[in-house]
Coordinates of C-alpha atoms in Angstrom, one line a residue:
Chain X
M1 CA 70.7 -38.1 11.6
S2 CA 70.4 -40.6 8.7
T3 CA 68.6 -40.2 5.5
A4 CA 66.5 -43.5 6.2
T5 CA 64.2 -41.9 8.5
F6 CA 62.1 -40.2 6.2
S7 CA 59.7 -42.3 4.3
P8 CA 60.2 -42.3 0.7
S9 CA 56.7 -42.1 -0.9
P10 CA 53.0 -42.6 -0.1
S11 CA 52.6 -45.2 -2.6
T12 CA 54.7 -47.5 -1.0
A13 CA 53.5 -50.6 0.3
P14 CA 51.7 -50.5 3.5
P15 CA 53.5 -52.7 5.8
S16 CA 56.9 -51.0 4.9
H17 CA 55.5 -47.6 5.4
S18 CA 53.9 -48.2 8.8
K19 CA 57.3 -49.5 9.9
H20 CA 58.9 -46.2 8.7
A21 CA 56.2 -44.2 10.3
E22 CA 56.8 -45.8 13.5
K23 CA 60.6 -45.1 13.0
D24 CA 59.8 -41.5 12.4
G25 CA 57.5 -41.4 15.5
A26 CA 60.1 -42.9 17.7
A27 CA 62.6 -40.8 16.6
G28 CA 60.5 -37.7 17.8
R29 CA 61.9 -34.6 16.9
N30 CA 64.3 -36.2 14.6
R31 CA 65.0 -34.0 11.6
I32 CA 63.9 -34.6 7.9
G33 CA 66.6 -36.3 6.0
L34 CA 69.3 -34.3 3.9
R35 CA 68.2 -35.6 0.9
A36 CA 64.5 -35.1 1.5
N37 CA 65.4 -31.6 2.8
L38 CA 67.2 -30.6 -0.5
R39 CA 64.0 -31.8 -2.5
H40 CA 62.0 -29.6 -0.4
I41 CA 64.1 -26.7 -1.0
G42 CA 64.2 -27.6 -4.7
A43 CA 60.2 -27.8 -4.7
F44 CA 59.9 -24.3 -3.2
T45 CA 62.7 -23.0 -5.1
R46 CA 60.7 -23.8 -8.3
R47 CA 57.8 -22.3 -6.8
N48 CA 59.5 -19.1 -6.4
V49 CA 60.9 -19.2 -9.7
M50 CA 57.4 -20.0 -11.2
Q51 CA 56.0 -17.0 -9.3
I52 CA 58.3 -14.7 -11.0
K53 CA 57.7 -16.1 -14.4
Q54 CA 54.1 -15.7 -13.9
D55 CA 54.6 -12.2 -12.5
P56 CA 57.7 -10.8 -14.6
E57 CA 57.0 -7.2 -13.2
S58 CA 58.6 -8.8 -10.0
M59 CA 62.1 -8.7 -12.0
L60 CA 61.7 -5.0 -13.0
D61 CA 63.7 -4.0 -9.7
V62 CA 66.5 -6.7 -10.7
V63 CA 66.5 -5.5 -14.5
L64 CA 65.8 -1.9 -14.1
M65 CA 67.7 -0.7 -10.8
P66 CA 71.1 -1.5 -12.1
V67 CA 70.5 0.4 -15.7
V68 CA 68.7 3.5 -14.4
F69 CA 71.1 4.1 -11.2
T70 CA 74.2 3.6 -13.5
L71 CA 73.1 5.8 -16.2
L72 CA 72.0 8.3 -13.7
F73 CA 74.8 8.6 -11.5
V74 CA 77.4 8.4 -14.4
F75 CA 75.8 11.0 -16.4
V76 CA 74.3 13.2 -13.7
F77 CA 77.3 13.1 -11.2
G78 CA 79.9 11.6 -13.5
G79 CA 81.2 15.0 -14.4
S80 CA 81.7 16.8 -11.4
V81 CA 82.5 14.0 -9.2
G82 CA 84.9 12.4 -11.6
Q83 CA 86.6 16.0 -11.9
S84 CA 87.1 16.0 -8.4
L85 CA 88.6 12.6 -8.2
G86 CA 91.1 13.8 -10.7
G87 CA 89.4 12.5 -13.9
D88 CA 86.3 12.8 -15.8
S89 CA 83.0 11.2 -16.0
D90 CA 84.9 7.8 -17.2
S91 CA 86.8 7.6 -14.2
Y92 CA 83.6 7.9 -11.9
V93 CA 82.2 4.9 -13.9
N94 CA 85.0 2.8 -12.1
Y95 CA 84.2 4.8 -8.8
V96 CA 80.4 4.1 -9.0
V97 CA 80.0 0.7 -10.5
P98 CA 81.5 -1.1 -7.6
G99 CA 79.5 1.2 -5.0
L100 CA 76.2 0.3 -7.0
M101 CA 77.2 -3.5 -6.5
A102 CA 77.2 -3.0 -2.7
M103 CA 73.7 -0.9 -3.1
L104 CA 71.9 -3.5 -5.4
G105 CA 72.8 -6.3 -3.0
M106 CA 70.9 -4.4 -0.5
N107 CA 68.0 -3.5 -2.5
V108 CA 67.4 -6.8 -4.0
A109 CA 67.6 -8.4 -0.4
M110 CA 64.7 -6.0 0.5
A111 CA 62.3 -8.2 -1.9
V112 CA 62.5 -11.3 0.5
G113 CA 60.8 -9.5 3.3
S114 CA 57.6 -8.7 1.3
G115 CA 58.0 -12.4 0.0
V116 CA 57.8 -14.0 3.3
N117 CA 55.0 -11.5 4.5
D118 CA 53.1 -12.5 1.4
D119 CA 53.2 -16.2 2.2
F120 CA 51.8 -15.8 5.8
R121 CA 49.0 -13.5 4.7
T122 CA 47.9 -16.0 2.4
G123 CA 47.0 -19.5 3.4
S124 CA 49.8 -21.3 1.7
M125 CA 52.1 -21.3 4.9
D126 CA 49.2 -23.3 6.6
R127 CA 49.2 -25.9 4.3
F128 CA 52.9 -26.2 4.1
R129 CA 53.1 -26.5 8.1
T130 CA 50.6 -29.4 7.9
M131 CA 53.2 -31.4 5.7
P132 CA 55.8 -33.5 6.7
I133 CA 58.7 -31.0 5.8
A134 CA 61.1 -28.9 7.5
R135 CA 59.6 -25.5 7.8
S136 CA 63.1 -23.7 7.4
S137 CA 63.2 -25.0 3.4
V138 CA 60.6 -22.3 2.8
L139 CA 63.2 -19.8 4.0
I140 CA 65.9 -21.4 2.3
A141 CA 64.2 -21.5 -1.1
K142 CA 63.6 -17.7 -0.5
I143 CA 67.1 -17.1 0.0
V144 CA 68.4 -19.3 -2.8
V145 CA 66.1 -17.5 -5.1
E146 CA 66.9 -13.8 -4.0
L147 CA 70.6 -14.8 -4.1
G148 CA 70.1 -15.7 -7.8
R149 CA 68.1 -12.4 -8.5
M150 CA 70.9 -10.6 -6.9
L151 CA 73.5 -12.2 -9.2
I152 CA 71.3 -11.3 -12.2
A153 CA 71.3 -7.6 -11.0
I154 CA 75.0 -7.5 -10.7
T155 CA 75.4 -9.0 -14.3
I156 CA 73.6 -6.3 -15.5
L157 CA 75.1 -3.6 -13.5
L158 CA 78.5 -4.7 -14.9
G159 CA 77.1 -5.1 -18.3
V160 CA 76.1 -1.7 -18.2
G161 CA 79.2 -0.4 -16.4
F162 CA 81.3 -1.9 -19.5
A163 CA 79.3 -0.3 -21.9
L164 CA 80.1 3.1 -20.2
G165 CA 83.8 2.3 -19.9
L166 CA 84.2 0.4 -16.9
E167 CA 87.7 -1.1 -16.8
I168 CA 89.0 -4.2 -14.9
K169 CA 92.2 -3.1 -13.7
T170 CA 92.9 -6.2 -11.9
S171 CA 91.9 -9.6 -12.8
V172 CA 88.7 -11.5 -13.8
L173 CA 89.3 -13.5 -10.4
A174 CA 89.2 -10.1 -8.3
L175 CA 86.1 -9.2 -10.0
L176 CA 84.3 -12.5 -9.1
A177 CA 85.7 -12.1 -5.5
S178 CA 84.0 -8.6 -5.4
V179 CA 80.6 -10.2 -6.8
G180 CA 81.1 -12.9 -4.2
L181 CA 81.4 -10.4 -1.4
S182 CA 78.6 -8.4 -2.5
A183 CA 76.3 -11.6 -2.7
A184 CA 77.8 -12.7 0.7
F185 CA 77.0 -9.3 2.5
G186 CA 73.5 -9.2 0.5
S187 CA 72.6 -12.5 2.0
S188 CA 73.3 -11.5 5.5
L189 CA 71.1 -8.6 5.2
M190 CA 68.2 -10.8 4.0
W191 CA 67.9 -12.2 7.6
I192 CA 67.2 -8.5 8.6
F193 CA 64.5 -8.3 6.0
I194 CA 62.9 -11.6 6.8
L195 CA 62.8 -10.7 10.4
L196 CA 60.9 -7.4 9.2
G197 CA 58.6 -9.4 6.9
L198 CA 57.6 -11.8 9.9
T199 CA 57.2 -8.7 12.2
M200 CA 55.2 -6.4 10.2
R201 CA 51.7 -6.9 9.4
T202 CA 51.4 -5.8 5.8
T203 CA 53.9 -5.7 2.6
Q204 CA 53.7 -2.0 2.2
A205 CA 54.6 -1.7 5.9
V206 CA 57.8 -3.8 5.2
Q207 CA 58.6 -1.8 2.1
G208 CA 58.1 1.4 4.0
M209 CA 60.3 0.1 6.9
A210 CA 63.0 -1.1 4.6
M211 CA 63.3 2.1 2.9
M212 CA 63.8 3.9 6.2
V213 CA 66.6 1.6 6.9
L214 CA 68.2 1.8 3.5
M215 CA 68.2 5.5 2.5
P216 CA 70.5 6.6 5.2
L217 CA 72.9 3.9 4.8
Q218 CA 73.0 4.3 1.0
F219 CA 73.6 7.9 0.9
G220 CA 75.6 7.9 4.1
S221 CA 78.4 6.1 2.6
S222 CA 81.2 6.0 -0.1
I223 CA 78.9 4.5 -2.6
F224 CA 78.4 7.8 -4.7
A225 CA 81.1 10.1 -3.5
P226 CA 84.2 9.9 -1.7
P227 CA 83.5 10.6 2.0
S228 CA 86.6 13.1 2.4
S229 CA 84.3 16.2 1.4
M230 CA 81.8 15.2 3.9
P231 CA 81.6 16.9 7.3
G232 CA 83.5 15.2 10.2
W233 CA 80.6 13.6 12.1
L234 CA 79.2 12.0 8.7
Q235 CA 82.8 10.8 8.0
A236 CA 82.5 8.9 11.1
F237 CA 79.5 7.4 10.2
T238 CA 80.6 6.3 6.8
D239 CA 83.6 4.9 8.0
Y240 CA 81.9 2.1 10.0
N241 CA 78.9 1.8 7.5
P242 CA 79.1 -1.8 6.0
L243 CA 78.1 -0.4 2.7
S244 CA 81.1 1.9 2.5
N245 CA 83.5 -1.0 3.7
L246 CA 81.7 -3.2 0.9
A247 CA 82.0 -0.6 -1.8
D248 CA 85.8 0.2 -0.8
A249 CA 86.6 -3.4 -1.1
A250 CA 84.6 -4.0 -4.6
R251 CA 86.7 -0.9 -5.8
G252 CA 89.9 -2.1 -4.7
L253 CA 89.1 -5.6 -6.3
I254 CA 88.1 -4.0 -9.4
S255 CA 90.4 -1.1 -9.7
G256 CA 93.3 -2.2 -7.7
G257 CA 94.2 -0.5 -4.4
P258 CA 94.0 -1.7 -0.8
V259 CA 91.3 -4.5 -0.2
A260 CA 92.2 -6.3 3.1
H261 CA 90.9 -4.1 5.8
A262 CA 87.5 -3.1 3.9
A263 CA 86.8 -6.9 2.7
G264 CA 87.6 -7.9 6.4
M265 CA 85.4 -5.2 7.7
T266 CA 82.5 -6.2 5.2
L267 CA 82.9 -9.8 6.2
A268 CA 82.9 -9.1 9.9
W269 CA 79.8 -7.1 9.2
A270 CA 78.0 -9.9 7.4
G271 CA 79.0 -12.4 10.0
A272 CA 77.6 -10.1 12.9
I273 CA 74.4 -9.4 11.1
T274 CA 73.7 -13.0 10.3
L275 CA 74.6 -14.4 13.6
I276 CA 72.4 -12.0 15.4
T277 CA 69.3 -11.7 13.1
A278 CA 69.3 -15.2 11.5
P279 CA 68.5 -16.8 14.8
L280 CA 66.0 -14.4 15.7
A281 CA 64.2 -14.6 12.5
V282 CA 64.2 -18.3 12.7
A283 CA 62.7 -18.3 16.2
K284 CA 60.3 -15.9 14.9
F285 CA 59.3 -18.0 12.2
R286 CA 59.0 -20.9 14.4
R287 CA 56.8 -19.0 16.5
S288 CA 54.4 -17.6 13.9
T289 CA 54.1 -20.7 12.0
Chain S
M1 CA 43.8 -45.6 2.9
T2 CA 47.0 -47.3 2.9
R3 CA 48.5 -45.0 5.4
I4 CA 46.3 -46.0 8.5
D5 CA 48.4 -48.5 10.5
T6 CA 45.1 -49.7 12.2
S7 CA 42.9 -52.4 10.5
P8 CA 39.3 -51.3 9.8
E9 CA 37.7 -54.0 12.2
A10 CA 40.0 -53.7 15.2
G11 CA 40.8 -50.1 14.9
P12 CA 39.9 -47.4 17.3
P13 CA 38.4 -44.4 15.9
A14 CA 40.3 -42.6 13.2
I15 CA 39.9 -39.4 15.3
R16 CA 39.5 -39.5 19.0
V17 CA 39.5 -36.1 21.0
R18 CA 39.2 -35.6 24.7
G19 CA 38.9 -32.4 26.8
L20 CA 40.8 -30.5 24.1
V21 CA 41.4 -26.9 25.3
K22 CA 42.6 -23.9 23.6
H23 CA 43.2 -20.3 24.7
Y24 CA 43.8 -17.4 23.1
G25 CA 44.6 -14.8 25.7
G26 CA 41.4 -14.6 27.8
T27 CA 39.0 -16.3 25.5
K28 CA 38.4 -19.9 25.4
A29 CA 38.2 -20.9 21.9
L30 CA 37.9 -24.6 22.8
D31 CA 36.8 -25.5 26.1
G32 CA 36.9 -29.3 26.5
V33 CA 36.1 -30.7 23.4
D34 CA 35.2 -34.5 23.1
L35 CA 34.6 -36.2 19.8
D36 CA 34.9 -39.8 18.2
V37 CA 35.0 -40.0 14.3
S38 CA 35.0 -43.5 13.2
E39 CA 37.1 -44.7 10.2
G40 CA 35.7 -44.0 6.8
T41 CA 33.0 -41.8 8.0
V42 CA 32.1 -37.9 8.0
L43 CA 31.7 -36.2 11.0
G44 CA 30.1 -32.9 10.4
V45 CA 31.2 -30.2 13.1
L46 CA 28.3 -27.6 12.9
G47 CA 28.5 -24.5 14.5
P48 CA 28.0 -20.7 14.1
N49 CA 31.1 -18.1 13.3
G50 CA 33.3 -18.1 16.5
A51 CA 32.2 -21.3 17.7
G52 CA 35.6 -22.8 17.7
K53 CA 35.4 -24.9 14.6
T54 CA 38.6 -23.7 13.0
T55 CA 40.5 -23.6 16.1
L56 CA 39.6 -27.4 16.5
V57 CA 40.9 -28.2 12.8
R58 CA 44.1 -26.2 13.3
C59 CA 44.7 -28.1 16.8
L60 CA 44.1 -31.4 14.9
S61 CA 46.1 -30.7 11.8
T62 CA 49.2 -29.7 13.9
L63 CA 48.9 -25.9 13.3
E64 CA 48.2 -25.0 16.8
L65 CA 49.2 -26.6 20.1
P66 CA 46.2 -27.3 22.5
D67 CA 46.7 -26.0 26.1
A68 CA 45.0 -29.2 27.3
G69 CA 43.4 -32.6 26.5
T70 CA 44.4 -35.2 23.9
A71 CA 43.8 -36.0 20.4
L72 CA 44.5 -38.9 18.6
V73 CA 44.2 -39.0 14.8
A74 CA 44.9 -42.2 13.1
G75 CA 46.6 -43.4 16.3
C76 CA 49.1 -40.3 16.2
D77 CA 49.2 -38.0 19.1
V78 CA 48.8 -34.5 17.9
V79 CA 51.2 -32.9 20.2
N80 CA 53.9 -35.8 20.8
D81 CA 53.8 -37.1 17.1
P82 CA 53.2 -34.0 14.7
R83 CA 55.7 -35.3 11.9
R84 CA 54.0 -39.0 11.7
L85 CA 50.4 -37.0 11.8
R86 CA 51.6 -34.8 9.0
R87 CA 52.0 -37.9 6.8
I88 CA 48.6 -39.2 7.3
I89 CA 46.2 -35.8 7.0
G90 CA 45.2 -33.4 4.4
L91 CA 43.6 -30.1 5.0
T92 CA 41.3 -27.7 2.9
G93 CA 41.0 -24.4 4.8
Q94 CA 38.4 -21.9 4.8
Y95 CA 40.5 -19.9 2.2
A96 CA 42.0 -21.8 -0.8
S97 CA 45.5 -22.1 0.1
V98 CA 46.8 -22.7 -3.5
D99 CA 49.2 -20.5 -5.0
G100 CA 47.5 -18.1 -7.5
K101 CA 50.7 -17.3 -9.4
L102 CA 51.3 -20.8 -10.1
S103 CA 49.4 -22.8 -12.6
G104 CA 47.3 -25.9 -11.5
W105 CA 49.8 -28.1 -12.6
E106 CA 52.5 -26.6 -10.7
N107 CA 50.7 -26.4 -7.6
L108 CA 49.8 -30.1 -7.4
Y109 CA 53.5 -31.1 -8.7
M110 CA 54.9 -29.0 -5.8
I111 CA 52.7 -30.7 -3.2
G112 CA 53.8 -34.1 -4.7
R113 CA 57.7 -33.1 -4.4
L114 CA 57.3 -31.8 -1.0
L115 CA 55.5 -35.3 -0.1
D116 CA 58.6 -36.8 -1.5
L117 CA 57.2 -38.4 -4.7
S118 CA 59.7 -38.8 -7.2
R119 CA 59.8 -36.5 -10.2
K120 CA 57.9 -38.9 -12.4
D121 CA 55.3 -39.8 -9.6
A122 CA 54.8 -36.5 -9.0
R123 CA 54.0 -35.6 -12.6
R124 CA 51.6 -38.4 -13.0
R125 CA 49.9 -37.9 -9.8
A126 CA 49.3 -34.2 -10.5
E127 CA 48.0 -35.4 -13.8
E128 CA 45.7 -37.9 -12.4
M129 CA 44.3 -35.3 -9.8
L130 CA 43.5 -32.6 -12.6
E131 CA 41.6 -35.3 -14.5
R132 CA 39.8 -36.3 -11.5
F133 CA 38.8 -32.9 -10.3
S134 CA 38.1 -31.8 -13.8
L135 CA 40.8 -29.5 -14.1
T136 CA 42.7 -30.9 -17.1
E137 CA 41.9 -28.1 -19.4
A138 CA 42.8 -25.4 -16.8
A139 CA 45.9 -27.2 -15.7
K140 CA 48.5 -24.7 -17.5
R141 CA 46.6 -21.5 -16.6
P142 CA 47.8 -19.8 -13.2
A143 CA 45.2 -20.7 -10.3
M144 CA 44.5 -16.9 -9.7
Q145 CA 42.7 -16.8 -13.1
Y146 CA 40.4 -19.9 -11.6
S147 CA 36.9 -19.4 -10.7
G148 CA 35.9 -19.9 -7.0
G149 CA 34.7 -23.2 -7.5
M150 CA 37.9 -24.2 -9.5
R151 CA 40.2 -22.9 -7.0
R152 CA 38.5 -24.9 -4.2
R153 CA 38.6 -28.0 -6.5
L154 CA 42.1 -27.3 -6.9
D155 CA 42.6 -27.2 -3.2
L156 CA 40.8 -30.5 -2.7
A157 CA 43.2 -31.8 -5.3
A158 CA 46.2 -30.5 -3.4
S159 CA 44.8 -32.3 -0.2
M160 CA 44.6 -35.5 -1.9
I161 CA 47.8 -35.8 -3.5
G162 CA 49.2 -37.6 -0.6
Q163 CA 46.4 -39.8 -0.3
P164 CA 45.4 -38.9 3.3
A165 CA 43.8 -41.2 5.6
V166 CA 42.1 -38.5 7.4
L167 CA 41.2 -35.1 5.5
Y168 CA 39.8 -32.0 7.2
L169 CA 37.6 -29.8 5.5
D170 CA 37.1 -26.4 7.0
E171 CA 34.2 -24.8 5.8
P172 CA 34.9 -25.9 2.2
T173 CA 32.0 -24.1 0.6
T174 CA 32.1 -20.8 2.1
G175 CA 31.6 -18.0 -0.1
L176 CA 30.8 -20.2 -3.0
D177 CA 27.6 -20.2 -4.9
P178 CA 25.0 -22.9 -4.7
R179 CA 25.8 -24.6 -7.8
T180 CA 29.7 -24.7 -7.2
R181 CA 29.0 -25.8 -3.7
K182 CA 27.1 -28.9 -5.1
E183 CA 30.1 -29.5 -7.3
V184 CA 32.2 -29.7 -4.1
W185 CA 30.0 -31.7 -2.3
A186 CA 29.9 -34.4 -5.2
E187 CA 33.6 -34.6 -4.8
V188 CA 33.6 -34.7 -1.0
Q189 CA 31.1 -37.6 -1.5
R190 CA 33.6 -39.3 -3.8
M191 CA 36.4 -39.1 -1.5
V192 CA 34.2 -40.4 1.2
G193 CA 33.3 -43.3 -1.1
E194 CA 37.1 -44.1 -1.4
G195 CA 37.4 -44.5 2.3
V196 CA 39.1 -41.4 3.6
T197 CA 37.9 -40.2 7.2
V198 CA 36.4 -36.7 6.8
L199 CA 36.1 -33.9 9.6
L200 CA 34.0 -31.2 8.1
T201 CA 33.2 -27.9 9.8
T202 CA 30.5 -25.9 8.2
Q203 CA 27.9 -23.4 9.1
Y204 CA 25.4 -24.8 6.3
M205 CA 23.0 -27.1 8.0
E206 CA 22.2 -28.3 4.4
E207 CA 25.7 -29.0 3.9
A208 CA 26.2 -31.0 7.2
E209 CA 22.9 -33.2 6.4
Q210 CA 24.3 -33.7 2.8
L211 CA 27.8 -34.9 3.6
A212 CA 27.8 -36.0 7.4
S213 CA 26.7 -39.2 8.7
E214 CA 27.3 -38.0 12.4
L215 CA 27.3 -34.3 13.7
A216 CA 28.8 -32.7 16.7
V217 CA 26.9 -29.3 17.3
I218 CA 29.6 -27.0 18.6
D219 CA 29.0 -23.6 20.3
R220 CA 31.5 -21.3 22.3
G221 CA 34.1 -23.8 22.4
K222 CA 31.9 -26.6 23.5
V223 CA 30.2 -29.6 21.9
V224 CA 26.5 -29.1 22.9
A225 CA 25.1 -32.0 21.0
T226 CA 26.3 -35.3 18.8
G227 CA 24.5 -37.9 17.1
G228 CA 23.3 -38.8 13.7
V229 CA 21.5 -36.4 11.6
D230 CA 18.2 -38.4 12.3
E231 CA 19.0 -38.7 15.8
L232 CA 19.6 -34.8 16.2
K233 CA 16.3 -34.3 14.7
A234 CA 14.5 -36.7 16.9
K235 CA 15.8 -35.0 19.7
V236 CA 14.1 -31.7 18.9
G237 CA 10.9 -33.5 18.8
G238 CA 10.9 -35.5 15.3
R239 CA 8.2 -35.0 12.5
T240 CA 5.3 -33.0 12.8
L241 CA 1.6 -33.6 11.1
K242 CA -0.3 -30.9 10.2
I243 CA -4.1 -31.2 9.5
R244 CA -6.8 -28.5 9.1
P245 CA -10.2 -29.6 9.1
S246 CA -12.8 -28.9 6.2
D247 CA -15.1 -27.3 9.2
P248 CA -13.1 -25.1 11.5
S249 CA -15.4 -25.6 14.4
Q250 CA -14.4 -29.3 14.4
L251 CA -10.8 -28.3 15.3
S252 CA -11.1 -29.0 19.2
A253 CA -13.1 -32.0 18.4
M254 CA -10.5 -33.2 16.3
Q255 CA -8.0 -32.7 18.8
R256 CA -9.5 -34.6 21.4
A257 CA -9.9 -37.5 19.1
V258 CA -6.4 -37.7 18.4
A259 CA -5.2 -37.0 22.0
Q260 CA -7.6 -40.1 23.1
S261 CA -6.0 -42.6 20.6
G262 CA -3.1 -43.5 22.9
L263 CA -0.2 -43.7 20.2
D264 CA 3.2 -43.0 21.5
G265 CA 3.9 -39.1 22.4
I266 CA 0.5 -38.0 20.8
A267 CA -0.8 -36.1 23.8
G268 CA 1.6 -33.3 22.7
A269 CA -0.9 -32.6 20.0
H270 CA -2.1 -29.2 20.0
A271 CA -4.6 -27.0 18.0
A272 CA -3.5 -23.5 16.6
V273 CA -7.2 -21.7 16.2
E274 CA -5.9 -18.7 14.2
E275 CA -4.4 -20.8 11.5
C276 CA -7.0 -23.5 12.2
L277 CA -4.4 -26.1 12.1
L278 CA -3.7 -29.1 14.3
Y279 CA -0.1 -30.1 15.2
V280 CA 0.4 -33.6 15.7
P281 CA 3.7 -35.1 16.6
I282 CA 4.7 -38.1 15.0
L283 CA 7.5 -40.4 16.3
H284 CA 6.9 -43.5 13.8
D285 CA 5.7 -43.4 10.3
E286 CA 3.2 -45.8 10.8
H287 CA 1.3 -43.1 13.1
L288 CA 0.7 -41.2 10.1
T289 CA -1.7 -43.8 8.8
S290 CA -3.0 -44.2 12.1
V291 CA -4.0 -41.0 12.8
I292 CA -5.6 -40.3 9.3
T293 CA -7.5 -43.7 9.7
L294 CA -8.6 -42.6 12.9
L295 CA -10.1 -39.1 11.5
G296 CA -11.7 -41.0 8.5
T297 CA -13.5 -43.4 10.7
R298 CA -14.8 -40.5 13.2
G299 CA -16.2 -39.0 9.9
F300 CA -14.0 -35.8 10.1
G301 CA -13.3 -33.9 6.9
I302 CA -9.9 -32.8 6.1
S303 CA -9.0 -29.6 3.8
H304 CA -5.4 -29.9 4.2
I305 CA -2.5 -32.0 5.1
G306 CA 1.2 -31.8 5.6
T307 CA 3.9 -33.0 7.5
H308 CA 7.1 -31.3 8.6
L309 CA 10.7 -32.6 9.2
P310 CA 12.9 -30.0 11.5
S311 CA 15.8 -28.4 9.6
L312 CA 19.0 -28.6 10.9
D313 CA 18.7 -24.7 11.4
E314 CA 15.8 -25.6 14.0
V315 CA 17.8 -28.2 15.4
F316 CA 20.5 -25.5 16.0
L317 CA 18.1 -23.2 17.4
A318 CA 16.6 -25.7 19.7
I319 CA 20.1 -26.8 21.0
T320 CA 21.9 -23.6 21.6
G321 CA 19.1 -21.1 21.8
Q322 CA 20.8 -19.1 19.1
K323 CA 20.0 -18.7 15.3
S324 CA 22.7 -20.2 13.2
T325 CA 24.6 -17.4 10.9
S326 CA 23.8 -19.0 7.4
V327 CA 23.4 -16.4 4.8
P328 CA 19.6 -16.3 4.0
S329 CA 19.9 -17.3 0.5
D330 CA 21.9 -20.4 1.5
E331 CA 19.2 -21.8 3.9
P332 CA 17.9 -25.0 2.9
A333 CA 14.5 -25.2 1.2
D334 CA 12.1 -25.3 3.7
R335 CA 10.7 -28.7 3.9
A336 CA 7.0 -28.1 4.5
S337 CA 6.1 -25.4 2.1
D338 CA 3.5 -23.5 4.1
T339 CA 5.1 -23.7 7.7
L340 CA 7.1 -21.0 9.3
P341 CA 9.9 -22.5 11.2
E342 CA 9.2 -21.0 14.6
E343 CA 5.9 -23.2 14.7
V344 CA 8.0 -26.3 15.0
A345 CA 10.9 -25.0 17.1
A346 CA 8.7 -23.7 19.7

């Protein structure tokens, strides 16, 4: 309700404090005030950033994946796929980079699952739960940080792409829109991985399970090659694969071409995934915390 | 400290637990626990592994909902008033719950911010706590590089950031070496000196003896005995005086002489012929003088004399009928150098 219901600091004079406490108690399930909530999310975000700082290897996926994948696909498949697209490896850059953008969102989102899982296996969560904070702030901070990681990965991807001859044939605004679309879809996927992270017993199991989901989605899509040469049943799959939709939308936004249908499909997918898995993940989180 | 609504003289106990029950599937982790902890005191909850100690702490710190019963902590109901309760309590668990990847300072600063301190206050408080728990030098290092004792101290510091009125210490020294354990004890004693109410669970008799003023022995989810440390010992029979006559043949004569003295509870005196020792239960210190004087005036020669106070291990054995699970190396030093524990517990 109002922000007045959280009591500001333990060092407040005793009389006013007990009044606050009474109000808090009377309010029962009253939520933590918005400002306090933002402060808690900020504290957890800082924690996650500090964890990364202490363990820089955890950024390897974000830094290396875009570089390795772009180089690999452009130089290995660029020639042949580029030719079949009616150009050379240069035109493949414009094909594959938007596709990789879709893929990165998914791969980075995966890490959130192991992070949530880690928190539960160590005693951290217990301490947070005995504190007067909204539990969801732990999850929200995780998502904020993963979004940041996602944007770094996409920036590096675009950097490598430009070095290899990526051309923006539309506008910077359209490019930003494609980044935003990828981030939006990636965030919706985070809920799936949070759900996995809360369900699986070990971090390794989370990663194994995530790979099982990721691989067919990634390769059975229009990310790396146009589906027109694929068998009919696979084309049917790729048509509805949200990664194809996202890749096609990003392609349209960067190189020009139809966007509306693919972007609409992507947003529909993102919305549907969030609507279904976010409540499940939050419920699971409530129960297990 | 400043967080308790009740004034010390008028207030109800800081912790009041009645009929607390918690099931996990078919097992009753808590089977109707009743407890009272007065403000500013330490209650030691003593019990072997699986007795329900941790479940009790989890219920009292809002981590688990009890299935039945009530628990009031500083006037807050753990079920109906968890949000208010969380502003009052601190918890240091069995496994240090500090974030290993964060520095000591970052850990404490984060807790301060989560407790709604301003940036400035959170910084100041973190530094105060580091100083107080002798961690200032290690402040910038990630906690995973800390020794076990340092991690535990950081954990205690984190629990103290919010100046809790009630602190739960769930086996705070499990897995620590004896020297580090003593460090942690000193810190706990200091916090108690500042007026914090502490509920301490432990498997170590020595720890309970060191820190707690009152004890509750818990076994299979039930409180099987409560009382002061001395009270519990008295329940098991108090102190025993051991006397060895210089002439072994006089043992039974000595026993008769003592038994006829008419002192309280002295009829329980018994002779152990093989060891050539006379065991005399002593309920009051002045009886020690009486017994020795009596033997002197009757002209008995004495070659050895000693007293034995039952250790809490023995108290536990006597109450629950099972051995406590403390690790051999951690067992308290036997108070009577040459007495086997079984002699007294029997």
